[in-house]
């Protein structure tokens, strides 16, 4: 498909109904933990997989609170990140799959985002993963591409 999105991350907020900020969106897209939340996980194992669980995680310098469970796979990468925003009880479950090794960095090539409250599923597949390599990143969007516009 020849489509693109141009804008800020507020469309994520509209889709999921949770006040996501830049660091949260970045962490979800990179399969990492939120760096600006309390680190108060309890460690357990389920089906031989390590689980980081927190019934109440507060964002630093904010009143945003989430309940969160992160599942770590065999190779030490996040396979699943399930969180519920506690004010609205809106749930987001992100699954990462098909990790590939690129420049000694493991990166997922498939991502599935499920929002139970809206019965919404977003699927993404990343192809040709490269890390720390210059790419063809022109600043002009080709004319044959169509802009994606998210409506409320």
CSV table of C-alpha atoms in Angstrom, one decimal:
chain,number,residue,atom,x,y,z
A,1,UNK,CA,0.0,0.0,0.0
A,2,UNK,CA,1.2,3.5,-0.7
A,3,UNK,CA,-0.1,5.4,2.3
A,4,UNK,CA,1.5,7.6,4.9
A,5,UNK,CA,0.5,9.3,8.2
A,6,UNK,CA,1.8,12.8,8.9
A,7,UNK,CA,1.2,14.3,12.4
A,8,UNK,CA,1.7,13.8,16.1
A,9,UNK,CA,0.9,10.8,18.3
A,10,UNK,CA,-2.5,12.2,19.3
A,11,UNK,CA,-4.3,9.8,16.9
A,12,UNK,CA,-3.0,7.0,19.2
A,13,UNK,CA,-4.7,8.7,22.1
A,14,UNK,CA,-8.0,8.9,20.1
A,15,UNK,CA,-7.8,5.3,19.1
A,16,UNK,CA,-7.0,3.8,22.5
A,17,UNK,CA,-8.7,6.3,24.7
A,18,UNK,CA,-5.8,6.5,27.1
A,19,UNK,CA,-3.6,9.6,27.5
A,20,UNK,CA,-0.5,8.2,25.9
A,21,UNK,CA,2.5,10.4,25.7
A,22,UNK,CA,5.5,10.3,23.4
A,23,UNK,CA,7.6,8.0,25.7
A,24,UNK,CA,4.7,5.5,25.9
A,25,UNK,CA,4.1,5.4,22.2
A,26,UNK,CA,7.9,5.1,21.6
A,27,UNK,CA,8.1,2.3,24.1
A,28,UNK,CA,5.2,0.4,22.6
A,29,UNK,CA,6.7,0.7,19.1
A,30,UNK,CA,10.2,-0.4,20.3
A,31,UNK,CA,8.9,-3.3,22.6
A,32,UNK,CA,10.5,-1.7,25.7
A,33,UNK,CA,9.2,-0.8,29.1
A,34,UNK,CA,7.9,2.7,29.9
A,35,UNK,CA,11.0,4.5,31.4
A,36,UNK,CA,9.0,7.2,33.2
A,37,UNK,CA,6.8,4.9,35.4
A,38,UNK,CA,7.5,3.5,38.8
A,39,UNK,CA,9.5,0.3,38.7
A,40,UNK,CA,7.5,-1.8,41.1
A,41,UNK,CA,7.1,-5.1,39.4
A,42,UNK,CA,6.7,-8.5,41.0
A,43,UNK,CA,8.4,-11.3,39.2
A,44,UNK,CA,6.7,-14.6,38.5
A,45,UNK,CA,6.8,-17.3,35.9
A,46,UNK,CA,3.9,-18.7,33.9
A,47,UNK,CA,4.3,-21.6,31.4
A,48,UNK,CA,8.1,-21.3,31.8
A,49,UNK,CA,8.1,-17.6,30.8
A,50,UNK,CA,9.1,-14.7,33.0
A,51,UNK,CA,6.3,-12.3,33.9
A,52,UNK,CA,6.7,-8.7,35.3
A,53,UNK,CA,3.4,-7.8,37.0
A,54,UNK,CA,2.3,-4.6,38.7
A,55,UNK,CA,-1.3,-4.1,40.0
A,56,UNK,CA,-0.5,-0.3,40.3
A,57,UNK,CA,2.1,1.6,38.3
A,58,UNK,CA,2.2,5.3,38.5
A,59,UNK,CA,3.6,7.6,35.9
A,60,UNK,CA,6.3,10.0,37.3
A,61,UNK,CA,5.0,13.6,37.5
A,62,UNK,CA,1.5,12.6,36.5
A,63,UNK,CA,-1.7,11.1,37.9
A,64,UNK,CA,-1.8,8.4,35.2
A,65,UNK,CA,-1.9,4.9,36.7
A,66,UNK,CA,-1.9,1.5,35.0
A,67,UNK,CA,-2.1,-2.1,35.9
A,68,UNK,CA,0.5,-4.0,33.8
A,69,UNK,CA,1.8,-7.4,32.9
A,70,UNK,CA,4.9,-7.9,30.7
A,71,UNK,CA,5.8,-11.3,29.4
A,72,UNK,CA,9.5,-12.0,28.5
A,73,UNK,CA,10.3,-14.7,25.9
A,74,UNK,CA,13.1,-17.2,25.8
A,75,UNK,CA,15.6,-14.8,24.2
A,76,UNK,CA,15.0,-12.0,26.8
A,77,UNK,CA,12.7,-9.9,24.6
A,78,UNK,CA,9.2,-8.7,25.4
A,79,UNK,CA,6.6,-10.9,23.8
A,80,UNK,CA,3.5,-9.4,25.4
A,81,UNK,CA,2.6,-6.1,27.2
A,82,UNK,CA,-0.8,-6.0,28.7
A,83,UNK,CA,-1.9,-2.8,30.4
A,84,UNK,CA,-5.1,-1.3,31.8
A,85,UNK,CA,-5.5,2.4,32.5
A,86,UNK,CA,-7.1,2.5,36.0
A,87,UNK,CA,-9.3,5.5,35.6
A,88,UNK,CA,-11.2,4.3,32.5
A,89,UNK,CA,-10.4,0.6,32.8
A,90,UNK,CA,-9.5,0.6,29.1
A,91,UNK,CA,-7.2,-2.3,28.2
A,92,UNK,CA,-4.5,-2.5,25.6
A,93,UNK,CA,-2.7,-5.8,24.9
A,94,UNK,CA,0.4,-5.6,22.6
A,95,UNK,CA,2.0,-8.8,21.3
A,96,UNK,CA,5.4,-8.9,19.6
A,97,UNK,CA,6.4,-11.8,17.4
A,98,UNK,CA,9.0,-13.0,14.8
A,99,UNK,CA,12.0,-11.3,16.3
A,100,UNK,CA,14.9,-10.9,13.9
A,101,UNK,CA,18.5,-10.2,14.6
A,102,UNK,CA,19.9,-7.1,12.9
A,103,UNK,CA,23.2,-5.5,13.8
A,104,UNK,CA,23.3,-7.6,17.0
A,105,UNK,CA,19.9,-6.1,18.1
A,106,UNK,CA,16.8,-8.2,18.3
A,107,UNK,CA,13.7,-6.5,16.9
A,108,UNK,CA,10.2,-7.8,16.3
A,109,UNK,CA,8.8,-8.0,12.8
A,110,UNK,CA,5.2,-8.6,13.7
A,111,UNK,CA,3.1,-6.6,16.2
A,112,UNK,CA,-0.5,-7.1,17.2
A,113,UNK,CA,-2.4,-4.5,19.3
A,114,UNK,CA,-5.8,-5.5,20.8
A,115,UNK,CA,-8.1,-3.2,22.6
A,116,UNK,CA,-10.7,-5.3,24.4
A,117,UNK,CA,-13.1,-2.5,25.3
A,118,UNK,CA,-13.6,-1.5,21.6
A,119,UNK,CA,-13.0,-4.9,20.1
A,120,UNK,CA,-10.3,-3.3,18.0
A,121,UNK,CA,-7.3,-5.1,16.5
A,122,UNK,CA,-4.4,-3.4,14.8
A,123,UNK,CA,-1.8,-5.6,13.0
A,124,UNK,CA,1.6,-4.4,11.8
A,125,UNK,CA,4.3,-6.2,9.9
A,126,UNK,CA,7.8,-4.6,9.7
A,127,UNK,CA,9.9,-5.7,6.8
A,128,UNK,CA,13.6,-5.2,6.1
A,129,UNK,CA,14.6,-4.2,9.6
A,130,UNK,CA,17.9,-2.3,9.8
A,131,UNK,CA,19.6,-0.8,12.8
A,132,UNK,CA,22.0,2.1,12.7
A,133,UNK,CA,22.2,2.2,8.9
A,134,UNK,CA,21.4,5.2,6.8
A,135,UNK,CA,18.4,4.6,4.5
A,136,UNK,CA,16.6,6.3,1.7
A,137,UNK,CA,14.9,8.8,4.0
A,138,UNK,CA,13.9,11.7,1.7
A,139,UNK,CA,11.8,14.5,3.1
A,140,UNK,CA,9.4,14.5,0.1
A,141,UNK,CA,6.5,12.1,0.1
A,142,UNK,CA,6.0,10.6,-3.4
A,143,UNK,CA,3.0,11.8,-5.3
A,144,UNK,CA,1.5,8.3,-5.7
A,145,UNK,CA,1.1,8.0,-1.9
A,146,UNK,CA,-2.2,8.7,-0.2
A,147,UNK,CA,-2.4,10.4,3.2
A,148,UNK,CA,-4.1,8.5,6.0
A,149,UNK,CA,-6.5,10.7,7.9
A,150,UNK,CA,-7.9,9.5,11.2
A,151,UNK,CA,-11.4,10.8,12.0
A,152,UNK,CA,-12.8,10.9,15.5
